[in-house]
Amino acid sequence: MEKKDILRKVDHTLLTQTATWDEIRKILDDGIKYEAASACIPAAYVKQAAEYVDGRLPICTVIGFPNGYSTTAVKVFETRDAIKNGAREIDMVINIGHLKDGKYQEIEDEIRQIHESCDGRILKVIIETCLLTEEEKIKICEIVTKAGAEYIKTSTGFSTAGATFADVKLMREHIGGKVKVKAAGGISSFEDAEEFIRLGADRLGTSRLVKIMENTDSGTGY
């Protein structure tokens, strides 16, 4: 694949706790320049970012991030607030403890409520694969499919590991036909990005591919 085609599948991401507006603005400018799929940024910057890009780049933000254990009511409020502020895509984190407790209906209901709150915008469900068993990964693929979300996403990038080829392959095999896959966290080269796409990823969450293009990649980061 050509690099420009890979970059069009990238959610160009900056979610560090120390992110400043100048750094966010750089993410937005680069996202526009390379025609990224979106810019994924903290919720506090969504309104300012949406006004800044003025429709030139979809704004994505994260809900229940990074741990996923906020109540459903809080996640729904976060989602509605983000949409009101101009977010066009939402990446939510599931309650991982609920998955391990077998509270499958609670997880499905939460995803449904957040999806309804998206009001037609794209919802991506982060499952944090590095914390799950293979059985749990398969089960959450089924739940996300039933709940009607547009995407299932591997990782926050803030836990013990990010996306792996094996996880993307497994997810692709067990999600429903309408659900897409986002690989995120630790994607550090165009070669790896292309392999994730070959295995079935429709989106890539990373900041480093654009940094490679800009010759600013430090060898670390999301």
PDB file of C-alpha atoms in Angstrom:
ATOM      1  CA  MET A   1       0.000   0.000   0.000  1.00  0.00           C
ATOM      2  CA  GLU A   2       1.061   3.573  -0.557  1.00  0.00           C
ATOM      3  CA  LYS A   3       1.735   5.583   2.577  1.00  0.00           C
ATOM      4  CA  LYS A   4      -0.985   8.091   1.713  1.00  0.00           C
ATOM      5  CA  ASP A   5      -3.567   5.290   1.631  1.00  0.00           C
ATOM      6  CA  ILE A   6      -2.430   3.990   5.020  1.00  0.00           C
ATOM      7  CA  LEU A   7      -2.570   7.492   6.517  1.00  0.00           C
ATOM      8  CA  ARG A   8      -6.195   7.845   5.416  1.00  0.00           C
ATOM      9  CA  LYS A   9      -7.001   4.982   7.817  1.00  0.00           C
ATOM     10  CA  VAL A  10      -5.236   6.624  10.766  1.00  0.00           C
ATOM     11  CA  ASP A  11      -6.903   8.235  13.752  1.00  0.00           C
ATOM     12  CA  HIS A  12      -4.046  10.657  14.446  1.00  0.00           C
ATOM     13  CA  THR A  13      -3.923  10.574  18.219  1.00  0.00           C
ATOM     14  CA  LEU A  14      -2.779  12.642  21.189  1.00  0.00           C
ATOM     15  CA  LEU A  15      -4.238  11.613  24.548  1.00  0.00           C
ATOM     16  CA  THR A  16      -1.410  12.250  27.020  1.00  0.00           C
ATOM     17  CA  GLN A  17      -2.301  13.942  30.290  1.00  0.00           C
ATOM     18  CA  THR A  18       0.103  16.807  29.535  1.00  0.00           C
ATOM     19  CA  ALA A  19      -1.309  17.647  26.089  1.00  0.00           C
ATOM     20  CA  THR A  20      -1.452  21.409  25.470  1.00  0.00           C
ATOM     21  CA  TRP A  21      -3.509  23.300  22.920  1.00  0.00           C
ATOM     22  CA  ASP A  22      -0.397  23.981  20.827  1.00  0.00           C
ATOM     23  CA  GLU A  23       0.260  20.234  20.669  1.00  0.00           C
ATOM     24  CA  ILE A  24      -3.373  19.478  19.865  1.00  0.00           C
ATOM     25  CA  ARG A  25      -3.344  22.107  17.107  1.00  0.00           C
ATOM     26  CA  LYS A  26      -0.266  20.419  15.593  1.00  0.00           C
ATOM     27  CA  ILE A  27      -2.149  17.101  15.591  1.00  0.00           C
ATOM     28  CA  LEU A  28      -5.062  18.782  13.820  1.00  0.00           C
ATOM     29  CA  ASP A  29      -2.858  20.513  11.242  1.00  0.00           C
ATOM     30  CA  ASP A  30      -1.023  17.280  10.465  1.00  0.00           C
ATOM     31  CA  GLY A  31      -4.265  15.321  10.336  1.00  0.00           C
ATOM     32  CA  ILE A  32      -5.597  17.722   7.729  1.00  0.00           C
ATOM     33  CA  LYS A  33      -2.310  17.727   5.817  1.00  0.00           C
ATOM     34  CA  TYR A  34      -2.159  13.929   5.526  1.00  0.00           C
ATOM     35  CA  GLU A  35      -5.928  13.424   5.157  1.00  0.00           C
ATOM     36  CA  ALA A  36      -6.169  11.275   8.275  1.00  0.00           C
ATOM     37  CA  ALA A  37      -9.435   9.525   9.126  1.00  0.00           C
ATOM     38  CA  SER A  38      -9.762  11.663  12.273  1.00  0.00           C
ATOM     39  CA  ALA A  39      -7.891  13.329  15.109  1.00  0.00           C
ATOM     40  CA  CYS A  40      -8.418  11.561  18.430  1.00  0.00           C
ATOM     41  CA  ILE A  41      -7.972  14.019  21.282  1.00  0.00           C
ATOM     42  CA  PRO A  42      -9.041  14.605  24.910  1.00  0.00           C
ATOM     43  CA  ALA A  43     -12.642  15.660  25.460  1.00  0.00           C
ATOM     44  CA  ALA A  44     -11.632  18.996  26.976  1.00  0.00           C
ATOM     45  CA  TYR A  45     -10.298  20.114  23.577  1.00  0.00           C
ATOM     46  CA  VAL A  46     -13.148  18.886  21.378  1.00  0.00           C
ATOM     47  CA  LYS A  47     -15.092  22.137  21.096  1.00  0.00           C
ATOM     48  CA  GLN A  48     -12.009  24.231  20.371  1.00  0.00           C
ATOM     49  CA  ALA A  49     -10.700  21.636  17.928  1.00  0.00           C
ATOM     50  CA  ALA A  50     -14.002  21.318  16.064  1.00  0.00           C
ATOM     51  CA  GLU A  51     -14.140  25.077  15.628  1.00  0.00           C
ATOM     52  CA  TYR A  52     -10.495  25.150  14.520  1.00  0.00           C
ATOM     53  CA  VAL A  53     -10.789  22.475  11.819  1.00  0.00           C
ATOM     54  CA  ASP A  54     -14.169  23.800  10.625  1.00  0.00           C
ATOM     55  CA  GLY A  55     -15.199  20.535   9.003  1.00  0.00           C
ATOM     56  CA  ARG A  56     -11.848  19.727   7.399  1.00  0.00           C
ATOM     57  CA  LEU A  57     -11.133  16.786   9.733  1.00  0.00           C
ATOM     58  CA  PRO A  58     -13.426  14.607  11.879  1.00  0.00           C
ATOM     59  CA  ILE A  59     -12.836  15.043  15.603  1.00  0.00           C
ATOM     60  CA  CYS A  60     -12.789  11.895  17.749  1.00  0.00           C
ATOM     61  CA  THR A  61     -12.625  11.705  21.533  1.00  0.00           C
ATOM     62  CA  VAL A  62     -12.526   9.081  24.265  1.00  0.00           C
ATOM     63  CA  ILE A  63     -15.157   8.122  26.863  1.00  0.00           C
ATOM     64  CA  GLY A  64     -14.563   6.337  30.181  1.00  0.00           C
ATOM     65  CA  PHE A  65     -10.882   6.586  29.367  1.00  0.00           C
ATOM     66  CA  PRO A  66      -8.574   4.832  30.043  1.00  0.00           C
ATOM     67  CA  ASN A  67      -9.912   2.479  32.737  1.00  0.00           C
ATOM     68  CA  GLY A  68     -13.518   1.987  31.654  1.00  0.00           C
ATOM     69  CA  TYR A  69     -15.027   1.722  35.108  1.00  0.00           C
ATOM     70  CA  SER A  70     -17.085   4.918  35.190  1.00  0.00           C
ATOM     71  CA  THR A  71     -20.798   4.292  35.561  1.00  0.00           C
ATOM     72  CA  THR A  72     -22.912   4.015  32.449  1.00  0.00           C
ATOM     73  CA  ALA A  73     -24.663   7.276  33.332  1.00  0.00           C
ATOM     74  CA  VAL A  74     -21.326   9.094  33.427  1.00  0.00           C
ATOM     75  CA  LYS A  75     -20.226   7.605  30.101  1.00  0.00           C
ATOM     76  CA  VAL A  76     -23.534   8.572  28.494  1.00  0.00           C
ATOM     77  CA  PHE A  77     -23.170  12.138  29.792  1.00  0.00           C
ATOM     78  CA  GLU A  78     -19.584  12.312  28.500  1.00  0.00           C
ATOM     79  CA  THR A  79     -20.768  11.094  25.104  1.00  0.00           C
ATOM     80  CA  ARG A  80     -23.620  13.581  24.819  1.00  0.00           C
ATOM     81  CA  ASP A  81     -21.333  16.415  25.910  1.00  0.00           C
ATOM     82  CA  ALA A  82     -18.697  15.435  23.343  1.00  0.00           C
ATOM     83  CA  ILE A  83     -21.259  15.232  20.542  1.00  0.00           C
ATOM     84  CA  LYS A  84     -22.689  18.614  21.542  1.00  0.00           C
ATOM     85  CA  ASN A  85     -19.165  20.051  21.381  1.00  0.00           C
ATOM     86  CA  GLY A  86     -18.589  18.750  17.864  1.00  0.00           C
ATOM     87  CA  ALA A  87     -17.180  15.228  18.151  1.00  0.00           C
ATOM     88  CA  ARG A  88     -18.007  13.064  15.151  1.00  0.00           C
ATOM     89  CA  GLU A  89     -16.533   9.834  16.522  1.00  0.00           C
ATOM     90  CA  ILE A  90     -16.520   8.333  20.029  1.00  0.00           C
ATOM     91  CA  ASP A  91     -14.069   5.736  21.389  1.00  0.00           C
ATOM     92  CA  MET A  92     -15.434   4.247  24.645  1.00  0.00           C
ATOM     93  CA  VAL A  93     -13.770   1.844  27.069  1.00  0.00           C
ATOM     94  CA  ILE A  94     -15.775  -1.130  28.330  1.00  0.00           C
ATOM     95  CA  ASN A  95     -15.955  -2.060  32.013  1.00  0.00           C
ATOM     96  CA  ILE A  96     -13.301  -4.774  31.934  1.00  0.00           C
ATOM     97  CA  GLY A  97     -14.163  -6.026  35.422  1.00  0.00           C
ATOM     98  CA  HIS A  98     -17.746  -6.595  34.301  1.00  0.00           C
ATOM     99  CA  LEU A  99     -16.486  -8.730  31.433  1.00  0.00           C
ATOM    100  CA  LYS A 100     -14.414 -10.823  33.808  1.00  0.00           C
ATOM    101  CA  ASP A 101     -17.415 -11.115  36.147  1.00  0.00           C
ATOM    102  CA  GLY A 102     -19.566 -12.410  33.299  1.00  0.00           C
ATOM    103  CA  LYS A 103     -21.895  -9.396  33.357  1.00  0.00           C
ATOM    104  CA  TYR A 104     -22.420  -9.628  29.623  1.00  0.00           C
ATOM    105  CA  GLN A 105     -25.884  -8.078  29.482  1.00  0.00           C
ATOM    106  CA  GLU A 106     -24.713  -5.058  31.483  1.00  0.00           C
ATOM    107  CA  ILE A 107     -21.890  -4.470  29.019  1.00  0.00           C
ATOM    108  CA  GLU A 108     -24.194  -4.848  26.024  1.00  0.00           C
ATOM    109  CA  ASP A 109     -26.736  -2.468  27.545  1.00  0.00           C
ATOM    110  CA  GLU A 110     -24.032   0.115  28.229  1.00  0.00           C
ATOM    111  CA  ILE A 111     -22.720  -0.024  24.675  1.00  0.00           C
ATOM    112  CA  ARG A 112     -26.279   0.317  23.347  1.00  0.00           C
ATOM    113  CA  GLN A 113     -26.950   3.381  25.498  1.00  0.00           C
ATOM    114  CA  ILE A 114     -23.725   5.055  24.444  1.00  0.00           C
ATOM    115  CA  HIS A 115     -24.373   4.187  20.814  1.00  0.00           C
ATOM    116  CA  GLU A 116     -27.814   5.784  21.040  1.00  0.00           C
ATOM    117  CA  SER A 117     -26.198   8.863  22.610  1.00  0.00           C
ATOM    118  CA  CYS A 118     -23.865   9.107  19.614  1.00  0.00           C
ATOM    119  CA  ASP A 119     -26.926  10.098  17.570  1.00  0.00           C
ATOM    120  CA  GLY A 120     -25.677   8.597  14.326  1.00  0.00           C
ATOM    121  CA  ARG A 121     -21.971   9.234  14.864  1.00  0.00           C
ATOM    122  CA  ILE A 122     -19.400   6.443  14.824  1.00  0.00           C
ATOM    123  CA  LEU A 123     -18.852   4.463  18.042  1.00  0.00           C
ATOM    124  CA  LYS A 124     -15.681   2.449  18.617  1.00  0.00           C
ATOM    125  CA  VAL A 125     -15.587   0.086  21.604  1.00  0.00           C
ATOM    126  CA  ILE A 126     -12.187  -0.312  23.281  1.00  0.00           C
ATOM    127  CA  ILE A 127     -11.801  -3.756  24.851  1.00  0.00           C
ATOM    128  CA  GLU A 128      -8.156  -3.561  26.109  1.00  0.00           C
ATOM    129  CA  THR A 129      -7.054  -6.885  24.655  1.00  0.00           C
ATOM    130  CA  CYS A 130      -3.847  -7.057  26.722  1.00  0.00           C
ATOM    131  CA  LEU A 131      -5.946  -7.600  29.866  1.00  0.00           C
ATOM    132  CA  LEU A 132      -8.228 -10.303  28.424  1.00  0.00           C
ATOM    133  CA  THR A 133      -8.086 -14.035  27.915  1.00  0.00           C
ATOM    134  CA  GLU A 134      -8.774 -15.435  24.457  1.00  0.00           C
ATOM    135  CA  GLU A 135     -12.213 -16.581  25.647  1.00  0.00           C
ATOM    136  CA  GLU A 136     -12.988 -13.067  26.909  1.00  0.00           C
ATOM    137  CA  LYS A 137     -11.861 -11.520  23.621  1.00  0.00           C
ATOM    138  CA  ILE A 138     -14.185 -13.802  21.676  1.00  0.00           C
ATOM    139  CA  LYS A 139     -17.103 -13.079  24.016  1.00  0.00           C
ATOM    140  CA  ILE A 140     -16.698  -9.308  23.810  1.00  0.00           C
ATOM    141  CA  CYS A 141     -16.601  -9.558  20.004  1.00  0.00           C
ATOM    142  CA  GLU A 142     -20.046 -11.158  20.212  1.00  0.00           C
ATOM    143  CA  ILE A 143     -21.309  -8.499  22.640  1.00  0.00           C
ATOM    144  CA  VAL A 144     -20.062  -5.570  20.556  1.00  0.00           C
ATOM    145  CA  THR A 145     -21.677  -7.081  17.475  1.00  0.00           C
ATOM    146  CA  LYS A 146     -25.038  -7.514  19.241  1.00  0.00           C
ATOM    147  CA  ALA A 147     -24.897  -3.992  20.677  1.00  0.00           C
ATOM    148  CA  GLY A 148     -24.601  -2.426  17.227  1.00  0.00           C
ATOM    149  CA  ALA A 149     -21.371  -0.423  17.520  1.00  0.00           C
ATOM    150  CA  GLU A 150     -19.538   0.410  14.310  1.00  0.00           C
ATOM    151  CA  TYR A 151     -16.067  -0.607  15.524  1.00  0.00           C
ATOM    152  CA  ILE A 152     -14.275  -2.758  18.050  1.00  0.00           C
ATOM    153  CA  LYS A 153     -10.882  -1.386  19.107  1.00  0.00           C
ATOM    154  CA  THR A 154      -7.946  -3.274  20.600  1.00  0.00           C
ATOM    155  CA  SER A 155      -6.415  -0.910  23.123  1.00  0.00           C
ATOM    156  CA  THR A 156      -6.237   2.405  24.923  1.00  0.00           C
ATOM    157  CA  GLY A 157      -2.463   2.606  24.594  1.00  0.00           C
ATOM    158  CA  PHE A 158      -2.352   3.270  28.352  1.00  0.00           C
ATOM    159  CA  SER A 159      -2.251  -0.318  29.665  1.00  0.00           C
ATOM    160  CA  THR A 160       0.351  -3.075  29.548  1.00  0.00           C
ATOM    161  CA  ALA A 161       0.445  -3.468  25.747  1.00  0.00           C
ATOM    162  CA  GLY A 162      -1.147  -2.286  22.516  1.00  0.00           C
ATOM    163  CA  ALA A 163      -2.409  -3.936  19.363  1.00  0.00           C
ATOM    164  CA  THR A 164      -1.034  -7.259  18.192  1.00  0.00           C
ATOM    165  CA  PHE A 165      -1.415  -9.029  14.862  1.00  0.00           C
ATOM    166  CA  ALA A 166      -2.897 -12.072  16.623  1.00  0.00           C
ATOM    167  CA  ASP A 167      -5.596 -10.011  18.323  1.00  0.00           C
ATOM    168  CA  VAL A 168      -6.656  -8.264  15.127  1.00  0.00           C
ATOM    169  CA  LYS A 169      -6.881 -11.619  13.362  1.00  0.00           C
ATOM    170  CA  LEU A 170      -8.935 -13.089  16.228  1.00  0.00           C
ATOM    171  CA  MET A 171     -11.292 -10.114  16.347  1.00  0.00           C
ATOM    172  CA  ARG A 172     -11.860 -10.183  12.604  1.00  0.00           C
ATOM    173  CA  GLU A 173     -12.791 -13.860  12.855  1.00  0.00           C
ATOM    174  CA  HIS A 174     -15.355 -13.336  15.639  1.00  0.00           C
ATOM    175  CA  ILE A 175     -17.087 -10.012  15.001  1.00  0.00           C
ATOM    176  CA  GLY A 176     -20.221  -9.654  12.925  1.00  0.00           C
ATOM    177  CA  GLY A 177     -20.079  -8.636   9.301  1.00  0.00           C
ATOM    178  CA  LYS A 178     -21.002  -4.996   9.905  1.00  0.00           C
ATOM    179  CA  VAL A 179     -18.437  -4.373  12.656  1.00  0.00           C
ATOM    180  CA  LYS A 180     -15.040  -2.955  11.756  1.00  0.00           C
ATOM    181  CA  VAL A 181     -11.736  -3.298  13.618  1.00  0.00           C
ATOM    182  CA  LYS A 182      -9.462  -0.559  14.939  1.00  0.00           C
ATOM    183  CA  ALA A 183      -5.921  -1.503  15.939  1.00  0.00           C
ATOM    184  CA  ALA A 184      -4.391   0.969  18.373  1.00  0.00           C
ATOM    185  CA  GLY A 185      -1.329   1.390  20.535  1.00  0.00           C
ATOM    186  CA  GLY A 186       2.255   0.584  19.619  1.00  0.00           C
ATOM    187  CA  ILE A 187       1.925   0.869  15.834  1.00  0.00           C
ATOM    188  CA  SER A 188       5.379   2.183  15.075  1.00  0.00           C
ATOM    189  CA  SER A 189       6.037   1.613  11.363  1.00  0.00           C
ATOM    190  CA  PHE A 190       4.296   1.658   8.007  1.00  0.00           C
ATOM    191  CA  GLU A 191       5.232  -2.001   7.578  1.00  0.00           C
ATOM    192  CA  ASP A 192       3.355  -2.948  10.751  1.00  0.00           C
ATOM    193  CA  ALA A 193       0.451  -0.705   9.779  1.00  0.00           C
ATOM    194  CA  GLU A 194       0.130  -2.430   6.428  1.00  0.00           C
ATOM    195  CA  GLU A 195       0.137  -5.842   8.111  1.00  0.00           C
ATOM    196  CA  PHE A 196      -2.618  -4.773  10.508  1.00  0.00           C
ATOM    197  CA  ILE A 197      -4.679  -3.644   7.523  1.00  0.00           C
ATOM    198  CA  ARG A 198      -4.000  -6.907   5.683  1.00  0.00           C
ATOM    199  CA  LEU A 199      -5.245  -8.831   8.729  1.00  0.00           C
ATOM    200  CA  GLY A 200      -8.484  -6.876   8.766  1.00  0.00           C
ATOM    201  CA  ALA A 201      -8.001  -3.562  10.588  1.00  0.00           C
ATOM    202  CA  ASP A 202     -10.039  -0.755   9.048  1.00  0.00           C
ATOM    203  CA  ARG A 203      -8.619   1.960  11.315  1.00  0.00           C
ATOM    204  CA  LEU A 204      -5.300   2.501  13.053  1.00  0.00           C
ATOM    205  CA  GLY A 205      -4.884   4.522  16.239  1.00  0.00           C
ATOM    206  CA  THR A 206      -1.404   6.018  16.302  1.00  0.00           C
ATOM    207  CA  SER A 207       0.556   9.246  16.246  1.00  0.00           C
ATOM    208  CA  ARG A 208       3.845   7.835  15.038  1.00  0.00           C
ATOM    209  CA  LEU A 209       3.087   7.307  11.344  1.00  0.00           C
ATOM    210  CA  VAL A 210       2.522  11.020  10.823  1.00  0.00           C
ATOM    211  CA  LYS A 211       5.624  11.733  12.916  1.00  0.00           C
ATOM    212  CA  ILE A 212       7.607   9.481  10.580  1.00  0.00           C
ATOM    213  CA  MET A 213       6.356  11.531   7.653  1.00  0.00           C
ATOM    214  CA  GLU A 214       7.334  14.722   9.502  1.00  0.00           C
ATOM    215  CA  ASN A 215      10.724  13.300  10.563  1.00  0.00           C
ATOM    216  CA  THR A 216       9.842  13.916  14.214  1.00  0.00           C
ATOM    217  CA  ASP A 217       9.418  10.330  15.444  1.00  0.00           C
ATOM    218  CA  SER A 218      11.388   9.818  18.656  1.00  0.00           C
ATOM    219  CA  GLY A 219      10.921   6.058  18.725  1.00  0.00           C
ATOM    220  CA  THR A 220       8.367   6.207  21.539  1.00  0.00           C
ATOM    221  CA  GLY A 221       4.755   7.140  22.010  1.00  0.00           C
ATOM    222  CA  TYR A 222       1.274   6.082  20.970  1.00  0.00           C
TER     223      TYR A 222
END
